[in-house]
Short mmCIF file of C-alpha atoms in Angstrom, two decimals:
data_model
loop_
_atom_site.label_atom_id
_atom_site.label_comp_id
_atom_site.label_asym_id
_atom_site.label_seq_id
_atom_site.Cartn_x
_atom_site.Cartn_y
_atom_site.Cartn_z
CA MET A 1 -52.12 3.92 -16.70
CA GLY A 2 -52.64 7.48 -15.46
CA LEU A 3 -54.95 9.84 -17.38
CA GLY A 4 -53.37 13.11 -16.34
CA LYS A 5 -52.15 15.97 -18.49
CA ILE A 6 -49.61 13.70 -20.18
CA GLY A 7 -51.26 10.28 -19.95
CA LEU A 8 -54.59 11.20 -21.52
CA PRO A 9 -53.07 12.88 -24.59
CA LEU A 10 -50.80 9.83 -24.99
CA ALA A 11 -53.83 7.54 -24.87
CA ALA A 12 -55.56 9.68 -27.49
CA GLN A 13 -52.46 9.65 -29.69
CA PHE A 14 -52.20 5.85 -29.55
CA ALA A 15 -55.91 5.47 -30.33
CA SER A 16 -55.67 7.92 -33.23
CA LYS A 17 -53.26 5.49 -34.91
CA GLY A 18 -55.96 2.82 -35.05
CA HIS A 19 -55.29 0.94 -31.82
CA GLU A 20 -57.76 -0.03 -29.10
CA VAL A 21 -56.77 1.92 -26.00
CA VAL A 22 -58.01 1.64 -22.42
CA GLY A 23 -57.04 4.38 -19.99
CA VAL A 24 -56.81 3.48 -16.31
CA ASP A 25 -57.13 6.13 -13.60
CA VAL A 26 -58.07 6.03 -9.92
CA ASN A 27 -59.99 9.32 -10.25
CA GLN A 28 -63.55 8.30 -11.03
CA THR A 29 -64.48 11.81 -12.16
CA VAL A 30 -61.73 11.74 -14.79
CA VAL A 31 -62.90 8.32 -15.94
CA GLU A 32 -66.49 9.48 -16.32
CA LEU A 33 -65.54 12.66 -18.18
CA VAL A 34 -63.33 10.79 -20.63
CA ASN A 35 -66.10 8.28 -21.32
CA GLN A 36 -68.39 11.23 -22.02
CA SER A 37 -65.83 12.56 -24.54
CA VAL A 38 -65.18 15.55 -22.27
CA GLU A 39 -61.66 16.86 -21.65
CA PRO A 40 -61.11 16.77 -17.84
CA PHE A 41 -58.56 19.61 -17.90
CA PRO A 42 -59.17 22.16 -20.67
CA GLY A 43 -56.15 23.71 -22.33
CA GLU A 44 -54.46 20.85 -24.17
CA SER A 45 -54.39 21.67 -27.89
CA GLN A 46 -56.37 19.18 -30.03
CA LEU A 47 -57.31 16.92 -27.10
CA GLN A 48 -61.03 17.72 -26.99
CA GLU A 49 -61.36 17.16 -30.72
CA LYS A 50 -59.62 13.80 -30.49
CA LEU A 51 -61.78 12.66 -27.56
CA ALA A 52 -64.92 13.63 -29.47
CA GLU A 53 -63.78 11.44 -32.35
CA LEU A 54 -62.17 8.47 -30.60
CA VAL A 55 -64.47 7.75 -27.67
CA PRO A 56 -67.73 7.41 -29.67
CA ALA A 57 -65.84 5.27 -32.20
CA GLY A 58 -64.96 2.81 -29.42
CA ARG A 59 -61.21 3.22 -29.84
CA LEU A 60 -60.64 4.89 -26.48
CA ARG A 61 -62.34 4.28 -23.15
CA ALA A 62 -61.46 4.85 -19.51
CA THR A 63 -61.84 2.73 -16.40
CA ALA A 64 -60.80 2.64 -12.76
CA ASP A 65 -60.71 -1.15 -12.86
CA TYR A 66 -57.29 -2.66 -13.52
CA ALA A 67 -58.86 -6.07 -14.05
CA GLY A 68 -60.85 -4.65 -16.93
CA ALA A 69 -57.83 -3.21 -18.69
CA ILE A 70 -54.57 -5.05 -17.94
CA PRO A 71 -55.18 -8.73 -18.78
CA GLY A 72 -54.47 -9.48 -22.42
CA ALA A 73 -52.96 -6.07 -23.17
CA ASP A 74 -50.23 -6.00 -25.80
CA ALA A 75 -48.63 -2.97 -24.16
CA ILE A 76 -49.00 -1.08 -20.89
CA VAL A 77 -47.74 2.50 -20.67
CA VAL A 78 -47.34 3.89 -17.15
CA VAL A 79 -47.61 7.65 -16.61
CA VAL A 80 -48.28 7.81 -12.86
CA PRO A 81 -46.67 10.66 -10.85
CA VAL A 82 -43.60 10.34 -8.65
CA VAL A 83 -43.77 13.03 -5.99
CA VAL A 84 -40.65 14.87 -4.78
CA ASP A 85 -40.67 16.33 -1.28
CA ASP A 86 -40.25 20.10 -1.44
CA LYS A 87 -38.15 20.19 1.74
CA THR A 88 -35.99 17.05 1.66
CA TRP A 89 -35.91 16.65 -2.15
CA GLU A 90 -36.50 12.90 -1.73
CA PRO A 91 -38.75 11.05 -4.18
CA ASP A 92 -41.94 9.46 -2.93
CA PHE A 93 -42.77 6.38 -5.01
CA ALA A 94 -46.03 5.56 -3.18
CA TRP A 95 -48.42 6.24 -6.08
CA MET A 96 -46.16 4.56 -8.59
CA GLU A 97 -45.61 1.55 -6.35
CA SER A 98 -49.35 1.15 -5.81
CA ALA A 99 -49.99 1.34 -9.54
CA THR A 100 -47.17 -1.12 -10.27
CA ARG A 101 -48.57 -3.62 -7.78
CA SER A 102 -52.02 -3.28 -9.31
CA LEU A 103 -50.76 -3.86 -12.83
CA ALA A 104 -48.60 -6.79 -11.72
CA GLU A 105 -51.59 -8.48 -10.08
CA GLN A 106 -53.38 -8.49 -13.44
CA LEU A 107 -50.38 -8.92 -15.78
CA THR A 108 -50.62 -11.68 -18.37
CA PRO A 109 -47.77 -13.19 -20.42
CA GLY A 110 -46.66 -11.47 -23.60
CA THR A 111 -47.09 -7.87 -22.45
CA LEU A 112 -44.70 -4.97 -23.01
CA VAL A 113 -44.57 -2.65 -19.97
CA SER A 114 -43.20 0.85 -20.56
CA TYR A 115 -42.64 3.44 -17.84
CA GLU A 116 -42.78 7.02 -19.11
CA THR A 117 -42.73 8.86 -15.77
CA THR A 118 -39.32 10.41 -15.11
CA LEU A 119 -37.38 8.24 -12.66
CA PRO A 120 -34.04 8.23 -10.84
CA VAL A 121 -31.38 6.20 -12.62
CA GLY A 122 -31.70 2.48 -11.90
CA THR A 123 -35.34 2.59 -10.75
CA THR A 124 -36.76 0.52 -13.61
CA ARG A 125 -34.27 -2.30 -13.14
CA GLN A 126 -33.83 -2.22 -9.38
CA ARG A 127 -37.33 -1.32 -8.16
CA TRP A 128 -40.01 -2.08 -10.76
CA LYS A 129 -38.60 -5.27 -12.30
CA PRO A 130 -38.36 -7.22 -9.02
CA LEU A 131 -41.69 -5.86 -7.79
CA ILE A 132 -43.53 -6.90 -10.95
CA GLU A 133 -41.87 -10.31 -10.96
CA GLN A 134 -42.66 -10.89 -7.29
CA VAL A 135 -46.34 -9.92 -7.52
CA SER A 136 -47.11 -11.41 -10.93
CA GLY A 137 -45.03 -14.58 -10.70
CA LEU A 138 -43.83 -13.84 -14.25
CA LYS A 139 -40.22 -13.40 -15.39
CA GLU A 140 -39.02 -10.32 -17.24
CA GLY A 141 -37.46 -11.09 -20.62
CA VAL A 142 -39.37 -14.37 -20.77
CA ASP A 143 -43.01 -13.69 -19.88
CA PHE A 144 -43.05 -9.93 -20.24
CA ASP A 145 -40.69 -7.14 -21.31
CA LEU A 146 -39.92 -4.01 -19.30
CA VAL A 147 -38.61 -0.74 -20.73
CA PHE A 148 -38.20 2.89 -19.78
CA SER A 149 -39.22 5.52 -22.34
CA PRO A 150 -39.43 9.03 -20.88
CA GLU A 151 -42.13 11.46 -21.91
CA ARG A 152 -40.54 14.58 -23.42
CA VAL A 153 -43.53 16.87 -23.91
CA LEU A 154 -44.97 20.04 -22.43
CA THR A 155 -48.58 20.38 -21.37
CA GLY A 156 -50.55 22.45 -23.84
CA ARG A 157 -48.60 21.14 -26.82
CA VAL A 158 -48.28 17.39 -26.23
CA PHE A 159 -49.30 16.28 -29.71
CA GLN A 160 -46.90 18.70 -31.38
CA ASP A 161 -44.02 17.63 -29.14
CA LEU A 162 -44.67 13.93 -29.76
CA ARG A 163 -43.94 14.56 -33.43
CA ARG A 164 -41.07 16.96 -32.82
CA TYR A 165 -38.72 14.99 -30.58
CA PRO A 166 -37.13 11.54 -30.90
CA LYS A 167 -38.75 8.87 -28.73
CA LEU A 168 -36.08 7.51 -26.39
CA VAL A 169 -36.29 3.90 -25.22
CA GLY A 170 -34.13 1.84 -22.92
CA ALA A 171 -34.76 -1.82 -22.28
CA LEU A 172 -33.53 -4.57 -19.98
CA GLY A 173 -32.94 -6.92 -22.89
CA ARG A 174 -32.74 -7.11 -26.67
CA ARG A 175 -36.26 -8.48 -27.08
CA GLY A 176 -37.68 -5.64 -25.01
CA ALA A 177 -35.78 -3.07 -27.05
CA LYS A 178 -37.11 -4.52 -30.28
CA ARG A 179 -40.68 -4.66 -29.01
CA ALA A 180 -40.55 -1.13 -27.62
CA THR A 181 -39.17 0.21 -30.90
CA GLU A 182 -41.90 -1.52 -32.87
CA PHE A 183 -44.60 -0.33 -30.48
CA TYR A 184 -43.65 3.33 -30.50
CA GLU A 185 -43.13 3.32 -34.26
CA ALA A 186 -46.70 2.04 -34.55
CA VAL A 187 -48.27 4.71 -32.32
CA LEU A 188 -46.24 7.84 -33.12
CA ASP A 189 -45.44 9.98 -36.12
CA PHE A 190 -42.28 12.06 -36.41
CA ASN A 191 -41.43 15.33 -38.13
CA GLU A 192 -38.42 15.62 -40.38
CA ARG A 193 -35.50 16.98 -38.36
CA PRO A 194 -32.62 17.93 -40.68
CA ASP A 195 -30.89 19.53 -37.68
CA LEU A 196 -30.31 16.11 -36.10
CA ASP A 197 -27.33 13.90 -36.85
CA ARG A 198 -29.64 10.91 -37.21
CA SER A 199 -33.23 10.46 -38.33
CA ASN A 200 -36.01 11.54 -36.03
CA GLY A 201 -37.89 8.54 -34.66
CA VAL A 202 -37.44 5.92 -31.96
CA TRP A 203 -33.92 5.92 -30.53
CA ASP A 204 -32.75 2.88 -28.56
CA LEU A 205 -30.27 4.03 -25.90
CA GLY A 206 -29.16 0.52 -24.99
CA SER A 207 -30.29 0.33 -21.35
CA THR A 208 -32.99 1.57 -19.01
CA GLU A 209 -30.34 3.45 -17.05
CA ALA A 210 -29.22 5.41 -20.12
CA ALA A 211 -32.79 6.38 -20.94
CA GLU A 212 -33.45 7.40 -17.33
CA LEU A 213 -30.32 9.57 -17.26
CA ALA A 214 -31.11 11.13 -20.64
CA LYS A 215 -34.38 12.55 -19.32
CA LEU A 216 -32.79 13.79 -16.11
CA ALA A 217 -29.85 15.25 -18.02
CA GLU A 218 -31.84 17.23 -20.57
CA THR A 219 -34.06 18.79 -17.93
CA THR A 220 -31.31 19.41 -15.40
CA TYR A 221 -29.31 21.13 -18.15
CA ARG A 222 -32.11 23.68 -18.47
CA ASP A 223 -32.24 24.30 -14.74
CA VAL A 224 -28.45 24.77 -14.58
CA ASN A 225 -28.49 27.08 -17.59
CA ILE A 226 -31.31 29.20 -16.18
CA GLY A 227 -29.50 29.32 -12.85
CA LEU A 228 -26.42 30.67 -14.62
CA ALA A 229 -28.55 33.24 -16.48
CA ASN A 230 -30.11 34.34 -13.20
CA GLN A 231 -26.71 34.85 -11.59
CA TYR A 232 -25.60 36.86 -14.61
CA ALA A 233 -28.83 38.89 -14.33
CA ARG A 234 -28.27 39.77 -10.67
CA PHE A 235 -24.69 40.82 -11.39
CA ALA A 236 -25.82 42.91 -14.36
CA GLU A 237 -28.46 44.70 -12.27
CA SER A 238 -25.85 45.84 -9.77
CA HIS A 239 -23.51 47.08 -12.52
CA GLY A 240 -25.93 48.98 -14.72
CA ILE A 241 -25.86 46.39 -17.51
CA ASP A 242 -28.77 45.06 -19.56
CA ILE A 243 -28.28 41.30 -19.40
CA TYR A 244 -30.64 40.65 -22.31
CA LYS A 245 -28.36 42.55 -24.68
CA VAL A 246 -25.42 40.60 -23.28
CA ILE A 247 -27.17 37.26 -23.78
CA GLU A 248 -28.17 38.17 -27.34
CA ALA A 249 -24.58 39.11 -28.10
CA SER A 250 -23.13 36.01 -26.45
CA ASN A 251 -25.54 33.67 -28.24
CA SER A 252 -24.54 35.07 -31.61
CA GLN A 253 -21.51 32.82 -31.24
CA PRO A 254 -22.59 29.21 -32.01
CA TYR A 255 -21.16 27.65 -28.85
CA SER A 256 -23.11 29.86 -26.45
CA HIS A 257 -26.71 28.97 -25.58
CA ILE A 258 -27.44 31.07 -22.51
CA HIS A 259 -31.09 30.83 -21.44
CA GLN A 260 -33.28 33.69 -20.20
CA PRO A 261 -33.35 34.77 -16.55
CA GLY A 262 -36.61 35.19 -14.69
CA ILE A 263 -38.49 35.41 -11.45
CA ALA A 264 -38.99 31.66 -10.95
CA VAL A 265 -38.58 28.20 -12.44
CA GLY A 266 -41.76 26.19 -11.99
CA GLY A 267 -43.68 23.24 -13.33
CA HIS A 268 -43.57 19.48 -12.96
CA CYS A 269 -40.20 19.08 -14.72
CA ILE A 270 -37.42 21.66 -14.49
CA PRO A 271 -37.50 22.28 -10.72
CA VAL A 272 -38.21 18.62 -9.92
CA TYR A 273 -35.92 16.40 -11.96
CA PRO A 274 -32.65 17.97 -10.76
CA ARG A 275 -33.77 16.88 -7.29
CA LEU A 276 -34.20 13.32 -8.53
CA TYR A 277 -30.69 13.49 -9.91
CA LEU A 278 -29.26 14.97 -6.70
CA TRP A 279 -30.94 12.24 -4.69
CA GLU A 280 -28.55 9.77 -6.32
CA ASP A 281 -25.62 12.13 -6.90
CA PRO A 282 -25.49 14.45 -3.87
CA GLU A 283 -21.97 15.58 -4.80
CA ALA A 284 -23.24 17.25 -7.98
CA SER A 285 -22.38 20.72 -6.70
CA ILE A 286 -23.15 22.51 -9.97
CA VAL A 287 -26.67 21.06 -10.10
CA ARG A 288 -27.32 21.94 -6.45
CA ALA A 289 -26.01 25.49 -6.79
CA ALA A 290 -28.20 26.14 -9.84
CA ARG A 291 -31.29 24.77 -8.11
CA GLU A 292 -30.64 26.96 -5.09
CA ALA A 293 -29.97 29.99 -7.30
CA ASN A 294 -33.30 29.54 -9.07
CA MET A 295 -35.16 28.98 -5.81
CA ALA A 296 -33.81 32.33 -4.57
CA MET A 297 -35.25 34.39 -7.42
CA PRO A 298 -38.73 35.05 -5.97
CA ALA A 299 -37.13 36.54 -2.85
CA HIS A 300 -34.84 38.58 -5.09
CA ALA A 301 -37.85 40.01 -6.91
CA VAL A 302 -39.42 40.98 -3.59
CA ALA A 303 -36.14 42.62 -2.55
CA LEU A 304 -36.22 44.71 -5.73
CA ALA A 305 -39.70 45.93 -4.85
CA ALA A 306 -38.74 46.64 -1.25
CA ALA A 307 -35.65 48.61 -2.26
CA ALA A 308 -37.75 50.75 -4.59
CA LEU A 309 -39.94 51.64 -1.61
CA ASP A 310 -36.96 52.55 0.58
CA GLY A 311 -36.84 49.06 2.04
CA GLU A 312 -40.36 49.06 3.43
CA LEU A 313 -43.17 46.79 2.23
CA SER A 314 -45.05 46.58 5.53
CA GLY A 315 -48.63 47.66 4.97
CA ALA A 316 -48.21 47.99 1.21
CA THR A 317 -50.77 46.32 -1.03
CA VAL A 318 -48.87 44.07 -3.44
CA ALA A 319 -50.56 42.35 -6.36
CA VAL A 320 -48.90 39.19 -7.63
CA LEU A 321 -49.91 38.75 -11.25
CA GLY A 322 -49.93 35.14 -12.35
CA ALA A 323 -50.47 32.07 -10.19
CA SER A 324 -49.51 29.65 -12.96
CA TYR A 325 -45.94 28.44 -13.26
CA ARG A 326 -45.86 29.65 -16.86
CA GLY A 327 -48.02 31.70 -19.17
CA GLY A 328 -51.05 30.15 -20.80
CA VAL A 329 -51.08 27.08 -18.55
CA LYS A 330 -53.56 26.65 -15.71
CA GLU A 331 -51.19 24.85 -13.35
CA THR A 332 -49.47 25.94 -10.14
CA ALA A 333 -47.00 23.04 -9.74
CA PHE A 334 -43.86 24.48 -8.08
CA SER A 335 -44.96 27.93 -9.23
CA GLY A 336 -42.93 30.87 -8.02
CA ILE A 337 -46.07 32.38 -6.55
CA PHE A 338 -45.79 30.30 -3.39
CA ALA A 339 -42.38 31.69 -2.45
CA LEU A 340 -43.41 35.19 -3.52
CA VAL A 341 -46.51 35.25 -1.34
CA GLU A 342 -44.61 33.77 1.60
CA GLU A 343 -41.83 36.36 1.38
CA LEU A 344 -44.21 39.26 0.89
CA ARG A 345 -46.29 38.24 3.89
CA ARG A 346 -43.13 37.83 5.96
CA LEU A 347 -42.30 41.47 5.23
CA GLY A 348 -45.78 42.60 6.24
CA ALA A 349 -47.29 43.28 2.80
CA GLU A 350 -50.98 42.88 2.06
CA VAL A 351 -50.88 40.34 -0.75
CA VAL A 352 -53.51 39.91 -3.47
CA VAL A 353 -53.31 37.54 -6.42
CA HIS A 354 -54.56 37.79 -10.01
CA ASP A 355 -54.58 35.18 -12.74
CA PRO A 356 -56.86 35.30 -15.81
CA LEU A 357 -57.05 31.49 -15.88
CA PHE A 358 -58.24 31.06 -12.28
CA SER A 359 -61.59 31.97 -10.71
CA ASP A 360 -61.82 33.82 -7.41
CA ALA A 361 -62.95 30.61 -5.73
CA GLU A 362 -59.93 28.73 -7.05
CA LEU A 363 -57.54 31.39 -5.79
CA GLU A 364 -59.27 31.47 -2.41
CA ALA A 365 -58.95 27.68 -2.18
CA LEU A 366 -55.19 28.24 -2.33
CA ALA A 367 -55.43 30.70 0.59
CA TRP A 368 -54.94 33.79 -1.58
CA ARG A 369 -57.08 36.93 -1.73
CA PRO A 370 -58.17 37.50 -5.34
CA TYR A 371 -57.27 40.73 -7.08
CA HIS A 372 -59.16 42.39 -9.92
CA LEU A 373 -57.49 44.76 -12.33
CA GLY A 374 -58.67 48.31 -11.67
CA SER A 375 -58.38 48.05 -7.89
CA PRO A 376 -55.78 50.21 -6.10
CA VAL A 377 -52.34 48.72 -5.37
CA ASP A 378 -48.94 50.01 -4.33
CA VAL A 379 -46.82 47.33 -6.02
CA ALA A 380 -47.37 44.70 -8.71
CA ILE A 381 -45.09 41.74 -9.40
CA ILE A 382 -45.54 39.83 -12.65
CA GLN A 383 -44.89 36.16 -11.92
CA ALA A 384 -46.35 34.42 -14.99
CA ASP A 385 -46.02 35.57 -18.59
CA HIS A 386 -49.70 35.35 -19.53
CA ALA A 387 -50.25 37.01 -22.92
CA SER A 388 -52.73 39.53 -21.52
CA TYR A 389 -50.11 41.00 -19.19
CA ALA A 390 -48.20 42.38 -22.17
CA ASP A 391 -50.95 44.99 -22.56
CA LEU A 392 -50.92 46.15 -18.94
CA ALA A 393 -50.64 49.87 -18.22
CA PRO A 394 -50.68 51.93 -15.00
CA ALA A 395 -54.40 52.59 -15.42
CA ASP A 396 -55.01 48.87 -14.86
CA LEU A 397 -53.34 49.13 -11.44
CA PRO A 398 -54.44 52.47 -9.94
CA GLY A 399 -52.01 54.02 -7.52
CA ILE A 400 -49.13 51.72 -8.48
CA ARG A 401 -45.72 53.01 -7.47
CA VAL A 402 -43.53 50.02 -8.39
CA LEU A 403 -43.85 47.33 -11.05
CA VAL A 404 -41.50 44.35 -10.90
CA ASP A 405 -41.78 42.62 -14.28
CA GLY A 406 -40.37 39.19 -13.51
CA ARG A 407 -40.89 37.93 -17.06
CA ARG A 408 -40.02 41.04 -19.15
CA VAL A 409 -43.43 41.05 -20.81
CA THR A 410 -44.62 44.64 -20.33
CA ASP A 411 -44.07 47.53 -22.74
CA PRO A 412 -41.71 50.09 -21.15
CA GLU A 413 -43.33 52.91 -23.12
CA ARG A 414 -46.62 52.28 -21.31
CA TRP A 415 -44.92 52.63 -17.92
CA VAL A 416 -43.27 56.02 -18.19
CA GLY A 417 -43.54 57.70 -14.80
CA VAL A 418 -43.76 54.41 -12.86
CA ASN A 419 -40.76 52.72 -11.29
CA ARG A 420 -40.66 49.68 -13.59
CA LEU A 421 -38.04 47.07 -12.64
CA VAL A 422 -37.04 44.12 -14.81
CA ILE A 423 -34.83 41.31 -13.58
CA GLY A 424 -31.47 41.67 -15.29
CA GLN A 425 -31.87 45.28 -16.39
CA PRO A 426 -30.43 48.50 -14.90
CA ARG A 427 -32.50 50.36 -12.35
CA PRO A 428 -34.23 53.51 -13.63
CA ALA A 429 -32.26 56.66 -12.98
#
């Protein structure tokens, strides 16, 4: 259930192991494209090849009709989004609740139901179990089994990550744990991981709550670590220190794992899941401080540019390079570009946006004026680490006076004579 950038690759993975898979999605266009063996969102490694093989073979099909997919299913895997409000940080379960009601209306005895969407701790037991029981008239642990098994993959490399990381499961009962373990062992393959203390594979965490917290914990850890790195970076800038040399030195000791600082933390996971955690644990001051520190980095990058122009950006043409939240991915979810554009416009800059993965029409649909390399600018701010930006030189941005490299991707030797600023590095003399 849910044929998005995670759900569709999962469906293809399950079908590639010889199982009959039906993907359910409310987007009719997605359904039609999948049934035509066409990838709805290009960019996922191996997905198009798998669709071209599995759909004609009859092992994978898509539908918008729950009644044509749910009854008689051995297993149902739910990968429907939970939205988090960008202002209040509260989760909105509307899509998930609608999908859960729809599956419960068609649920038949003997089915394993697994939620893979990241959820606040306790949601599977306290929200989905009673809702499914109420709508279906079936009893969990008797007529069906309910588990939580978080997805742990990144878009663009889903199939590789499915093999790389242990599959975590948490059930409401012993039978559910056994069935979930057997199911995921039947649909996944795992790489050898000699670095782990136990074999790579399906790991039963003992409860849905433990599995829910594990996903929140591993992602929140990254946000907190990046927040710490960003605070170090801002301190280093003001003291003439290169933070990247400091991090390299610190991490040479095996107990230090400092992440890299940067202009923004975006995507569906790292900036979102700490909010789900804070929704239930509002006293988690460390988590909140890190989230706020990371949210402040786009404005910090703009401040660097403004300071380099004697504090004045009004009237300056500023090109933001990279709409995506990370390089190589055509996705703007919680991208730092939104805060960058807002802050630049607040200071009176003329903002233009470039991204090699987006057409002019797509950028305009997001209320941004497209920029083409070779057009005059005063300032450029690199927001996404697209591979092509590593080759940028002043000739690509005629008239540029200041470059803020928010991802440390450009070659300093190409930028001699231009005020090139990197987050966490000393200012040029």
